[in-house]
PDB file of C-alpha atoms and ligand atoms in Angstrom:
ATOM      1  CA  UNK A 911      -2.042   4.185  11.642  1.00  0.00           C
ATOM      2  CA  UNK A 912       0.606   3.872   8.846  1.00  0.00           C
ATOM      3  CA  UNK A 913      -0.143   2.004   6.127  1.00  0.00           C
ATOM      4  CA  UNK A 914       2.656   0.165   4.048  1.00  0.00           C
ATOM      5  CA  UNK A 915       2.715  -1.630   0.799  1.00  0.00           C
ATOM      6  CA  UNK A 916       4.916  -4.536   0.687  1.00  0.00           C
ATOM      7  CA  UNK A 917       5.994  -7.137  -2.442  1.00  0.00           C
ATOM      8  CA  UNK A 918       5.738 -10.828  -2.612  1.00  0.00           C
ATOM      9  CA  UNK A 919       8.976 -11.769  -3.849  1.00  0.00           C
ATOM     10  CA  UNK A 920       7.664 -14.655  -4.623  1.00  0.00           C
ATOM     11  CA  UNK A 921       4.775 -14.241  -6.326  1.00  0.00           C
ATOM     12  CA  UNK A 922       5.332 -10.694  -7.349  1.00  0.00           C
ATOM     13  CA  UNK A 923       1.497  -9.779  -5.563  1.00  0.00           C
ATOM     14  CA  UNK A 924       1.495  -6.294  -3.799  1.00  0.00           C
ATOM     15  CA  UNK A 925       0.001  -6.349  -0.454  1.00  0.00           C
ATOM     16  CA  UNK A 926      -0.948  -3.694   1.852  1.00  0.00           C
ATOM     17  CA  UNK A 927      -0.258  -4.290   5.538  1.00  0.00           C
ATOM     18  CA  UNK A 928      -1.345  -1.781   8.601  1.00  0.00           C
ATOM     19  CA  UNK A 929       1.438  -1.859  11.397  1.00  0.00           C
ATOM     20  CA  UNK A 930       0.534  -0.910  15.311  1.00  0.00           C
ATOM     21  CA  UNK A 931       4.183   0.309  15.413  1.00  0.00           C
ATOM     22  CA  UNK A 932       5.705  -2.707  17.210  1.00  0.00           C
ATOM     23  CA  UNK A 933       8.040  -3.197  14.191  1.00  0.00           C
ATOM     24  CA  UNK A 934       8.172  -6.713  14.849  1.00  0.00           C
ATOM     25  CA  UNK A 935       4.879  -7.631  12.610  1.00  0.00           C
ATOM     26  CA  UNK A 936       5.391 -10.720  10.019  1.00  0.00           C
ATOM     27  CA  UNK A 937       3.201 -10.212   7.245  1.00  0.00           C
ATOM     28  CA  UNK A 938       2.362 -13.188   5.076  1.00  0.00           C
ATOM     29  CA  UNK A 939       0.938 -13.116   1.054  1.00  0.00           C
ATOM     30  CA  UNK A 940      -2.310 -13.586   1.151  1.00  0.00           C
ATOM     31  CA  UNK A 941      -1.940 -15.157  -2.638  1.00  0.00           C
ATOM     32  CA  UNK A 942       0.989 -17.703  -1.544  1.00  0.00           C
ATOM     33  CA  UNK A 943       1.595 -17.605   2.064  1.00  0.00           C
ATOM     34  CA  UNK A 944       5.009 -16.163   1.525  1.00  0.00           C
ATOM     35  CA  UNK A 945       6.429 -14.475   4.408  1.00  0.00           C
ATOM     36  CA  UNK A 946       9.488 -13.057   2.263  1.00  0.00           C
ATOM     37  CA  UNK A 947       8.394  -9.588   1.437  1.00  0.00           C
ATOM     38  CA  UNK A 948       9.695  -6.625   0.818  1.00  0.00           C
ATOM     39  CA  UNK A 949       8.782  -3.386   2.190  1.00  0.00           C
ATOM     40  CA  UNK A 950       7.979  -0.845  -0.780  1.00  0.00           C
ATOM     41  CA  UNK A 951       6.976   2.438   0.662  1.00  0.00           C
ATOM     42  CA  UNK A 952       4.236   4.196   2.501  1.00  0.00           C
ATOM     43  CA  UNK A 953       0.713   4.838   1.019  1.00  0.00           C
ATOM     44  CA  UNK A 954      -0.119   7.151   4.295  1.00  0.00           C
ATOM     45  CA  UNK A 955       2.484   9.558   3.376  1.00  0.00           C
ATOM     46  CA  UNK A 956       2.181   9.200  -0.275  1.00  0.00           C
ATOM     47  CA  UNK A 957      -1.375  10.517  -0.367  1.00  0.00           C
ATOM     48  CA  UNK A 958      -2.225   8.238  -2.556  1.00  0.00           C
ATOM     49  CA  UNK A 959      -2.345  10.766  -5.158  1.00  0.00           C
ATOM     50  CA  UNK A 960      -1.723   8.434  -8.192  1.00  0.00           C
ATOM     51  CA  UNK A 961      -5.604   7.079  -7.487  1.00  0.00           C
ATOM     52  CA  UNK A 962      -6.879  10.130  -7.657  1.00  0.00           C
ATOM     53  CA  UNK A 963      -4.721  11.881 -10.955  1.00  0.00           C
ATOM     54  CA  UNK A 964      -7.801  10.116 -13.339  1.00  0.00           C
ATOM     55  CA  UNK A 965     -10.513  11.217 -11.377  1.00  0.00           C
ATOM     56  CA  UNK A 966      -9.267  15.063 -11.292  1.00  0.00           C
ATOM     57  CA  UNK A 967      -8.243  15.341 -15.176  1.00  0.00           C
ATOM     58  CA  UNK A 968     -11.719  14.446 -16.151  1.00  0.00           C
ATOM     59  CA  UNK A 969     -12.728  17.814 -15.029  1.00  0.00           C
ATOM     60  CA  UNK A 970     -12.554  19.459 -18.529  1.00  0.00           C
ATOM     61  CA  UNK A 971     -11.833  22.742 -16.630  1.00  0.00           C
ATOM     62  CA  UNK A 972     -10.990  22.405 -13.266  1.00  0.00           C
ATOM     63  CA  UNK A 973     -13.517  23.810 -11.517  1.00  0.00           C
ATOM     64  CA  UNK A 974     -15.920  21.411 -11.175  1.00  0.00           C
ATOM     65  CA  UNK A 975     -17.365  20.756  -7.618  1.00  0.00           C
ATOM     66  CA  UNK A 976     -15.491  17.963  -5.699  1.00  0.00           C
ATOM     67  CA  UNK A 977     -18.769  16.225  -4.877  1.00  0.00           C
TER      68      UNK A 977
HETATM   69 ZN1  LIG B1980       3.163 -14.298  -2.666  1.00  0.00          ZN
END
């Protein structure tokens, strides 16, 4: 299920949202109740791989077991 990241343009919160694919979902900010929000990109297809960059350069030499 995709997952999309959406701003509050009014507050400025980011918000995740999961959508079933109907296209027709209206997402309100959970910090304002705003329904005006704007669609920033997918996390599903980013890979989140910003979340992870920390967690892998504090291997100090890169082989060190995932878990
Ligand atoms: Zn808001």
């Amino acid at each position: 299920m995709p997952l999309y990241e959406y701003k509050c343009k009014k507050c400025g919160r980011t918000t995740e949202f999961l959508e079933r694919g109907s296209g027709r979902d209206r997402h309100v900010c959970p910090e304002c109740g705003g329904t005006d929000l704007q669609k920033l990109f997918s996390t599903f297809a980013a890979g989140r791989s910003d979340s992870k960059a920390g967690g892998v350069s504090s291997c100090p030499t890169g082989t060190c077991p995932l878990s």
